[in-house]
Short mmCIF file of N, CA and C in Angstrom, two decimals:
data_model
loop_
_atom_site.label_atom_id
_atom_site.label_comp_id
_atom_site.label_asym_id
_atom_site.label_seq_id
_atom_site.Cartn_x
_atom_site.Cartn_y
_atom_site.Cartn_z
N MET A 1 -62.74 212.70 153.83
CA MET A 1 -62.18 212.57 152.50
C MET A 1 -62.42 213.83 151.69
N MET A 2 -63.57 214.48 151.94
CA MET A 2 -63.83 215.73 151.22
C MET A 2 -62.82 216.80 151.61
N THR A 3 -62.44 216.82 152.88
CA THR A 3 -61.47 217.80 153.35
C THR A 3 -60.11 217.55 152.71
N VAL A 4 -59.71 216.29 152.62
CA VAL A 4 -58.43 215.96 152.00
C VAL A 4 -58.46 216.36 150.53
N GLY A 5 -59.53 216.03 149.85
CA GLY A 5 -59.67 216.43 148.44
C GLY A 5 -59.67 217.94 148.27
N PHE A 6 -60.30 218.64 149.21
CA PHE A 6 -60.33 220.10 149.17
C PHE A 6 -58.92 220.66 149.29
N PHE A 7 -58.13 220.13 150.22
CA PHE A 7 -56.76 220.60 150.38
C PHE A 7 -55.96 220.41 149.09
N GLY A 8 -56.10 219.24 148.49
CA GLY A 8 -55.34 218.95 147.27
C GLY A 8 -55.77 219.80 146.10
N CYS A 9 -57.06 219.88 145.88
CA CYS A 9 -57.59 220.62 144.73
C CYS A 9 -57.32 222.12 144.86
N CYS A 10 -57.70 222.68 145.99
CA CYS A 10 -57.49 224.13 146.19
C CYS A 10 -56.01 224.47 146.26
N GLY A 11 -55.21 223.60 146.83
CA GLY A 11 -53.77 223.84 146.88
C GLY A 11 -53.15 223.89 145.50
N ALA A 12 -53.61 223.02 144.60
CA ALA A 12 -53.09 223.02 143.24
C ALA A 12 -53.59 224.23 142.45
N VAL A 13 -54.87 224.55 142.59
CA VAL A 13 -55.45 225.67 141.82
C VAL A 13 -54.88 227.01 142.30
N ARG A 14 -54.78 227.18 143.60
CA ARG A 14 -54.31 228.46 144.16
C ARG A 14 -52.79 228.50 144.28
N GLU A 15 -52.15 227.38 143.95
CA GLU A 15 -50.70 227.26 144.10
C GLU A 15 -50.26 227.61 145.53
N SER A 16 -50.95 227.00 146.48
CA SER A 16 -50.69 227.26 147.90
C SER A 16 -49.85 226.14 148.48
N GLN A 17 -48.66 226.49 148.95
CA GLN A 17 -47.80 225.50 149.58
C GLN A 17 -48.40 224.99 150.88
N CYS A 18 -49.10 225.82 151.59
CA CYS A 18 -49.71 225.43 152.86
C CYS A 18 -50.78 224.34 152.63
N LEU A 19 -51.66 224.57 151.66
CA LEU A 19 -52.71 223.58 151.39
C LEU A 19 -52.12 222.29 150.82
N LEU A 20 -51.11 222.41 149.96
CA LEU A 20 -50.48 221.20 149.44
C LEU A 20 -49.74 220.44 150.54
N GLY A 21 -49.13 221.18 151.46
CA GLY A 21 -48.49 220.53 152.61
C GLY A 21 -49.50 219.83 153.50
N SER A 22 -50.67 220.46 153.69
CA SER A 22 -51.75 219.83 154.46
C SER A 22 -52.26 218.58 153.76
N PHE A 23 -52.38 218.65 152.44
CA PHE A 23 -52.81 217.50 151.64
C PHE A 23 -51.81 216.35 151.80
N PHE A 24 -50.52 216.67 151.71
CA PHE A 24 -49.48 215.67 151.88
C PHE A 24 -49.56 215.04 153.27
N THR A 25 -49.73 215.87 154.29
CA THR A 25 -49.80 215.37 155.67
C THR A 25 -51.00 214.44 155.85
N CYS A 26 -52.14 214.84 155.30
CA CYS A 26 -53.33 213.97 155.40
C CYS A 26 -53.10 212.64 154.70
N LEU A 27 -52.48 212.68 153.51
CA LEU A 27 -52.20 211.44 152.79
C LEU A 27 -51.20 210.58 153.56
N LEU A 28 -50.24 211.21 154.22
CA LEU A 28 -49.27 210.47 155.01
C LEU A 28 -49.94 209.77 156.19
N VAL A 29 -50.87 210.45 156.85
CA VAL A 29 -51.61 209.85 157.96
C VAL A 29 -52.47 208.69 157.46
N ILE A 30 -53.13 208.88 156.32
CA ILE A 30 -53.94 207.80 155.73
C ILE A 30 -53.06 206.61 155.38
N PHE A 31 -51.90 206.87 154.78
CA PHE A 31 -50.98 205.79 154.42
C PHE A 31 -50.52 205.04 155.67
N ALA A 32 -50.18 205.77 156.72
CA ALA A 32 -49.76 205.12 157.97
C ALA A 32 -50.88 204.26 158.55
N ALA A 33 -52.11 204.74 158.46
CA ALA A 33 -53.26 203.96 158.95
C ALA A 33 -53.45 202.69 158.10
N GLU A 34 -53.26 202.80 156.80
CA GLU A 34 -53.39 201.63 155.92
C GLU A 34 -52.33 200.58 156.26
N VAL A 35 -51.11 201.02 156.45
CA VAL A 35 -50.02 200.09 156.77
C VAL A 35 -50.28 199.43 158.13
N THR A 36 -50.70 200.22 159.10
CA THR A 36 -50.97 199.68 160.43
C THR A 36 -52.10 198.65 160.38
N THR A 37 -53.15 198.97 159.65
CA THR A 37 -54.27 198.04 159.51
C THR A 37 -53.82 196.75 158.84
N GLY A 38 -53.00 196.87 157.81
CA GLY A 38 -52.49 195.69 157.12
C GLY A 38 -51.65 194.81 158.03
N VAL A 39 -50.81 195.43 158.84
CA VAL A 39 -49.96 194.66 159.76
C VAL A 39 -50.82 193.94 160.80
N PHE A 40 -51.80 194.65 161.36
CA PHE A 40 -52.67 194.02 162.35
C PHE A 40 -53.50 192.90 161.73
N ALA A 41 -53.95 193.08 160.49
CA ALA A 41 -54.72 192.03 159.83
C ALA A 41 -53.85 190.80 159.60
N PHE A 42 -52.60 191.03 159.21
CA PHE A 42 -51.69 189.90 158.98
C PHE A 42 -51.38 189.18 160.28
N ILE A 43 -51.12 189.94 161.34
CA ILE A 43 -50.80 189.34 162.64
C ILE A 43 -52.02 188.63 163.23
N GLY A 44 -53.21 189.22 163.07
CA GLY A 44 -54.42 188.68 163.70
C GLY A 44 -55.17 187.67 162.86
N LYS A 45 -54.62 187.28 161.71
CA LYS A 45 -55.33 186.35 160.84
C LYS A 45 -55.60 185.02 161.53
N GLY A 46 -54.60 184.48 162.19
CA GLY A 46 -54.78 183.20 162.88
C GLY A 46 -55.80 183.28 163.98
N MET A 47 -55.78 184.39 164.71
CA MET A 47 -56.74 184.56 165.80
C MET A 47 -58.17 184.69 165.25
N ALA A 48 -58.32 185.39 164.12
CA ALA A 48 -59.65 185.53 163.52
C ALA A 48 -60.18 184.18 163.05
N ILE A 49 -59.32 183.38 162.45
CA ILE A 49 -59.73 182.05 162.00
C ILE A 49 -60.15 181.19 163.19
N ARG A 50 -59.35 181.20 164.25
CA ARG A 50 -59.68 180.40 165.44
C ARG A 50 -61.00 180.86 166.06
N GLU A 51 -61.24 182.16 166.06
CA GLU A 51 -62.47 182.70 166.65
C GLU A 51 -63.70 182.23 165.87
N VAL A 52 -63.63 182.28 164.55
CA VAL A 52 -64.76 181.82 163.73
C VAL A 52 -64.94 180.32 163.88
N GLN A 53 -63.85 179.57 163.94
CA GLN A 53 -63.96 178.13 164.15
C GLN A 53 -64.57 177.81 165.52
N THR A 54 -64.24 178.60 166.53
CA THR A 54 -64.83 178.41 167.85
C THR A 54 -66.32 178.69 167.82
N MET A 55 -66.72 179.75 167.12
CA MET A 55 -68.15 180.05 167.00
C MET A 55 -68.87 178.92 166.28
N TYR A 56 -68.23 178.34 165.26
CA TYR A 56 -68.85 177.22 164.56
C TYR A 56 -69.01 176.02 165.49
N GLU A 57 -67.98 175.72 166.25
CA GLU A 57 -68.06 174.57 167.15
C GLU A 57 -69.14 174.76 168.22
N GLU A 58 -69.30 176.00 168.70
CA GLU A 58 -70.37 176.29 169.66
C GLU A 58 -71.74 176.07 169.02
N ALA A 59 -71.90 176.53 167.78
CA ALA A 59 -73.17 176.32 167.08
C ALA A 59 -73.41 174.84 166.81
N TYR A 60 -72.35 174.13 166.46
CA TYR A 60 -72.44 172.69 166.19
C TYR A 60 -72.86 171.93 167.44
N ASN A 61 -72.19 172.23 168.56
CA ASN A 61 -72.54 171.56 169.82
C ASN A 61 -73.93 171.95 170.30
N GLY A 62 -74.34 173.19 170.08
CA GLY A 62 -75.69 173.62 170.43
C GLY A 62 -76.74 172.89 169.61
N TYR A 63 -76.44 172.65 168.34
CA TYR A 63 -77.38 171.90 167.50
C TYR A 63 -77.50 170.46 167.98
N LEU A 64 -76.39 169.85 168.37
CA LEU A 64 -76.44 168.46 168.84
C LEU A 64 -77.25 168.33 170.12
N LYS A 65 -77.31 169.40 170.94
CA LYS A 65 -78.06 169.36 172.18
C LYS A 65 -79.56 169.53 171.97
N ASN A 66 -79.96 170.53 171.13
CA ASN A 66 -81.40 170.80 171.05
C ASN A 66 -81.97 170.75 169.63
N LYS A 67 -81.18 170.44 168.63
CA LYS A 67 -81.62 170.24 167.24
C LYS A 67 -82.29 171.47 166.61
N MET A 68 -82.19 172.62 167.23
CA MET A 68 -82.76 173.85 166.66
C MET A 68 -81.67 174.93 166.72
N ASN A 69 -81.01 175.16 165.60
CA ASN A 69 -79.95 176.15 165.61
C ASN A 69 -79.82 176.77 164.21
N LYS A 70 -80.32 177.97 164.07
CA LYS A 70 -80.24 178.68 162.79
C LYS A 70 -78.81 179.10 162.48
N THR A 71 -77.98 179.29 163.52
CA THR A 71 -76.60 179.70 163.30
C THR A 71 -75.83 178.64 162.53
N LEU A 72 -76.04 177.39 162.84
CA LEU A 72 -75.37 176.30 162.14
C LEU A 72 -75.79 176.25 160.68
N ILE A 73 -77.06 176.47 160.43
CA ILE A 73 -77.55 176.50 159.04
C ILE A 73 -76.90 177.65 158.28
N THR A 74 -76.76 178.80 158.93
CA THR A 74 -76.12 179.95 158.29
C THR A 74 -74.65 179.66 158.00
N PHE A 75 -73.95 179.05 158.94
CA PHE A 75 -72.56 178.67 158.70
C PHE A 75 -72.46 177.74 157.50
N HIS A 76 -73.30 176.73 157.45
CA HIS A 76 -73.23 175.74 156.38
C HIS A 76 -73.54 176.37 155.02
N SER A 77 -74.51 177.25 154.98
CA SER A 77 -74.83 177.86 153.68
C SER A 77 -73.81 178.92 153.28
N SER A 78 -73.21 179.61 154.24
CA SER A 78 -72.22 180.65 153.92
C SER A 78 -70.91 180.05 153.43
N PHE A 79 -70.47 178.99 154.09
CA PHE A 79 -69.18 178.39 153.75
C PHE A 79 -69.31 177.18 152.83
N LEU A 80 -70.54 176.81 152.48
CA LEU A 80 -70.82 175.63 151.64
C LEU A 80 -70.06 174.41 152.16
N CYS A 81 -70.35 174.07 153.41
CA CYS A 81 -69.72 172.93 154.05
C CYS A 81 -70.77 172.24 154.91
N CYS A 82 -70.37 171.11 155.52
CA CYS A 82 -71.32 170.40 156.36
C CYS A 82 -70.60 169.57 157.40
N GLY A 83 -70.78 169.91 158.64
CA GLY A 83 -70.25 169.12 159.75
C GLY A 83 -68.75 169.27 159.94
N LYS A 84 -68.26 168.48 160.89
CA LYS A 84 -66.82 168.50 161.16
C LYS A 84 -66.18 167.28 160.49
N GLU A 85 -66.13 166.17 161.18
CA GLU A 85 -65.53 164.98 160.57
C GLU A 85 -66.50 164.29 159.61
N SER A 86 -67.77 164.29 160.01
CA SER A 86 -68.78 163.59 159.23
C SER A 86 -70.08 164.39 159.26
N PRO A 87 -70.80 164.43 158.15
CA PRO A 87 -72.05 165.21 158.14
C PRO A 87 -73.25 164.45 158.68
N ASP A 88 -73.06 163.22 159.18
CA ASP A 88 -74.19 162.38 159.56
C ASP A 88 -75.08 163.01 160.63
N GLN A 89 -74.49 163.64 161.65
CA GLN A 89 -75.27 164.17 162.76
C GLN A 89 -76.01 165.45 162.40
N VAL A 90 -75.54 166.18 161.40
CA VAL A 90 -76.12 167.47 161.06
C VAL A 90 -76.60 167.52 159.61
N GLN A 91 -76.93 166.38 159.04
CA GLN A 91 -77.30 166.29 157.62
C GLN A 91 -78.46 167.20 157.25
N SER A 92 -79.39 167.41 158.15
CA SER A 92 -80.57 168.22 157.84
C SER A 92 -80.23 169.70 157.67
N THR A 93 -79.08 170.12 158.18
CA THR A 93 -78.69 171.54 158.06
C THR A 93 -77.76 171.79 156.87
N CYS A 94 -77.38 170.75 156.17
CA CYS A 94 -76.43 170.90 155.06
C CYS A 94 -77.11 171.55 153.85
N PRO A 95 -76.37 172.35 153.10
CA PRO A 95 -76.94 172.96 151.89
C PRO A 95 -77.26 171.88 150.85
N LYS A 96 -78.34 172.08 150.13
CA LYS A 96 -78.76 171.10 149.13
C LYS A 96 -77.79 171.05 147.95
N GLU A 97 -77.16 172.20 147.61
CA GLU A 97 -76.26 172.24 146.45
C GLU A 97 -74.87 171.66 146.74
N LEU A 98 -74.61 171.26 147.99
CA LEU A 98 -73.31 170.71 148.35
C LEU A 98 -73.24 169.26 147.91
N LEU A 99 -72.25 168.97 147.08
CA LEU A 99 -72.02 167.60 146.63
C LEU A 99 -70.84 167.04 147.41
N GLY A 100 -71.04 165.94 148.07
CA GLY A 100 -69.97 165.36 148.86
C GLY A 100 -69.89 166.01 150.23
N HIS A 101 -68.77 165.78 150.90
CA HIS A 101 -68.59 166.30 152.26
C HIS A 101 -67.42 167.27 152.29
N LYS A 102 -67.65 168.42 152.93
CA LYS A 102 -66.59 169.38 153.19
C LYS A 102 -66.57 169.66 154.68
N ASN A 103 -65.41 169.49 155.28
CA ASN A 103 -65.22 169.75 156.70
C ASN A 103 -65.29 171.27 156.91
N CYS A 104 -66.20 171.72 157.76
CA CYS A 104 -66.40 173.16 157.97
C CYS A 104 -65.21 173.81 158.66
N ILE A 105 -64.54 173.11 159.54
CA ILE A 105 -63.38 173.70 160.22
C ILE A 105 -62.31 174.05 159.20
N ASP A 106 -62.04 173.14 158.26
CA ASP A 106 -61.05 173.41 157.21
C ASP A 106 -61.54 174.48 156.24
N GLU A 107 -62.81 174.43 155.92
CA GLU A 107 -63.37 175.37 154.94
C GLU A 107 -63.36 176.80 155.49
N ILE A 108 -63.60 176.96 156.77
CA ILE A 108 -63.54 178.30 157.40
C ILE A 108 -62.15 178.89 157.22
N GLU A 109 -61.13 178.08 157.48
CA GLU A 109 -59.75 178.56 157.33
C GLU A 109 -59.44 178.91 155.88
N ASN A 110 -59.88 178.08 154.94
CA ASN A 110 -59.62 178.35 153.52
C ASN A 110 -60.29 179.63 153.05
N VAL A 111 -61.54 179.82 153.41
CA VAL A 111 -62.29 180.99 152.95
C VAL A 111 -61.72 182.28 153.55
N ILE A 112 -61.44 182.28 154.85
CA ILE A 112 -60.92 183.49 155.48
C ILE A 112 -59.54 183.83 154.92
N SER A 113 -58.70 182.83 154.72
CA SER A 113 -57.37 183.08 154.14
C SER A 113 -57.47 183.67 152.75
N ALA A 114 -58.37 183.14 151.94
CA ALA A 114 -58.54 183.65 150.57
C ALA A 114 -59.07 185.08 150.57
N LYS A 115 -60.04 185.35 151.44
CA LYS A 115 -60.61 186.71 151.49
C LYS A 115 -59.59 187.72 152.01
N LEU A 116 -58.81 187.35 153.01
CA LEU A 116 -57.79 188.27 153.53
C LEU A 116 -56.71 188.53 152.48
N GLN A 117 -56.41 187.55 151.66
CA GLN A 117 -55.44 187.75 150.59
C GLN A 117 -55.97 188.75 149.56
N LEU A 118 -57.24 188.65 149.23
CA LEU A 118 -57.86 189.59 148.30
C LEU A 118 -57.88 191.00 148.88
N ILE A 119 -58.21 191.11 150.16
CA ILE A 119 -58.22 192.42 150.82
C ILE A 119 -56.80 193.00 150.85
N ALA A 120 -55.79 192.17 151.04
CA ALA A 120 -54.41 192.65 151.05
C ALA A 120 -54.01 193.19 149.68
N ILE A 121 -54.42 192.53 148.62
CA ILE A 121 -54.10 192.99 147.27
C ILE A 121 -54.75 194.35 147.01
N VAL A 122 -56.01 194.50 147.38
CA VAL A 122 -56.70 195.78 147.21
C VAL A 122 -56.03 196.85 148.06
N GLY A 123 -55.65 196.52 149.29
CA GLY A 123 -54.98 197.47 150.17
C GLY A 123 -53.65 197.94 149.61
N ILE A 124 -52.90 197.03 149.00
CA ILE A 124 -51.62 197.41 148.38
C ILE A 124 -51.86 198.36 147.21
N GLY A 125 -52.90 198.11 146.44
CA GLY A 125 -53.24 199.01 145.34
C GLY A 125 -53.60 200.40 145.83
N ILE A 126 -54.40 200.48 146.86
CA ILE A 126 -54.80 201.78 147.42
C ILE A 126 -53.58 202.49 148.01
N ALA A 127 -52.71 201.74 148.67
CA ALA A 127 -51.49 202.35 149.22
C ALA A 127 -50.60 202.90 148.11
N GLY A 128 -50.54 202.20 146.99
CA GLY A 128 -49.77 202.70 145.85
C GLY A 128 -50.31 204.01 145.32
N VAL A 129 -51.63 204.11 145.20
CA VAL A 129 -52.24 205.36 144.75
C VAL A 129 -51.97 206.48 145.76
N THR A 130 -52.01 206.16 147.04
CA THR A 130 -51.72 207.15 148.08
C THR A 130 -50.28 207.65 147.97
N ILE A 131 -49.35 206.74 147.72
CA ILE A 131 -47.95 207.14 147.57
C ILE A 131 -47.78 208.07 146.37
N PHE A 132 -48.44 207.74 145.24
CA PHE A 132 -48.37 208.63 144.08
C PHE A 132 -48.93 210.00 144.40
N GLY A 133 -50.01 210.06 145.15
CA GLY A 133 -50.59 211.34 145.56
C GLY A 133 -49.62 212.14 146.41
N MET A 134 -48.92 211.46 147.32
CA MET A 134 -47.93 212.16 148.15
C MET A 134 -46.77 212.68 147.30
N ILE A 135 -46.30 211.86 146.39
CA ILE A 135 -45.18 212.27 145.52
C ILE A 135 -45.57 213.48 144.69
N PHE A 136 -46.74 213.41 144.04
CA PHE A 136 -47.16 214.50 143.17
C PHE A 136 -47.42 215.79 143.95
N SER A 137 -47.96 215.67 145.16
CA SER A 137 -48.20 216.89 145.94
C SER A 137 -46.88 217.53 146.35
N MET A 138 -45.87 216.74 146.70
CA MET A 138 -44.57 217.32 147.06
C MET A 138 -43.87 217.90 145.83
N VAL A 139 -43.96 217.24 144.69
CA VAL A 139 -43.36 217.79 143.47
C VAL A 139 -44.01 219.12 143.13
N LEU A 140 -45.34 219.19 143.19
CA LEU A 140 -46.04 220.43 142.89
C LEU A 140 -45.68 221.52 143.90
N CYS A 141 -45.55 221.16 145.15
CA CYS A 141 -45.17 222.11 146.19
C CYS A 141 -43.76 222.67 145.92
N CYS A 142 -42.83 221.80 145.53
CA CYS A 142 -41.46 222.25 145.23
C CYS A 142 -41.43 223.12 143.98
N VAL A 143 -42.22 222.79 142.97
CA VAL A 143 -42.29 223.61 141.76
C VAL A 143 -42.83 224.99 142.10
N ILE A 144 -43.83 225.06 142.94
CA ILE A 144 -44.39 226.36 143.34
C ILE A 144 -43.34 227.16 144.10
N ARG A 145 -42.62 226.51 145.01
CA ARG A 145 -41.59 227.20 145.77
C ARG A 145 -40.50 227.74 144.85
N ASN A 146 -40.05 226.90 143.89
CA ASN A 146 -39.00 227.33 142.98
C ASN A 146 -39.45 228.45 142.04
N SER A 147 -40.71 228.41 141.60
CA SER A 147 -41.20 229.46 140.71
C SER A 147 -41.34 230.79 141.45
N ARG A 148 -41.61 230.75 142.72
CA ARG A 148 -41.71 231.99 143.50
C ARG A 148 -40.34 232.56 143.81
N ASP A 149 -39.34 231.70 143.92
CA ASP A 149 -37.98 232.18 144.17
C ASP A 149 -37.42 232.91 142.96
N VAL A 150 -37.83 232.50 141.75
CA VAL A 150 -37.34 233.11 140.53
C VAL A 150 -37.91 234.51 140.36
N ILE A 151 -39.16 234.69 140.74
CA ILE A 151 -39.84 235.98 140.54
C ILE A 151 -39.38 236.98 141.49
#
């Protein structure tokens, strides 16, 4: 990031088309990476939810076998839920602040969907700033080119 900032800052101060072009290229690569990451996150959302639900079910079944499972306690306190259909078998691992019953399988899906939506909003904002940086660097590069043609 320091290198990208260096290209942009020095390119603007020195009025260097080469540095501004390098700045634009770096921003374009960053923008492409952001878009690619967003697409993969959107496509892989269902798989991520299923994977976390599978880990929960493994912890749940492990607790039913030997009654000692810190992973299940961590799941319950992180997602503020308790058990699958009924909390009766795992009541001792449920968070004290939980009122009523929340199915952990459903809660995992709700929490991950909400967090991914928040990450998507932040990603769109960062992509917008990146686009503005690309636009301004190209405008400045064209102004420098035109001012040199006049002289």
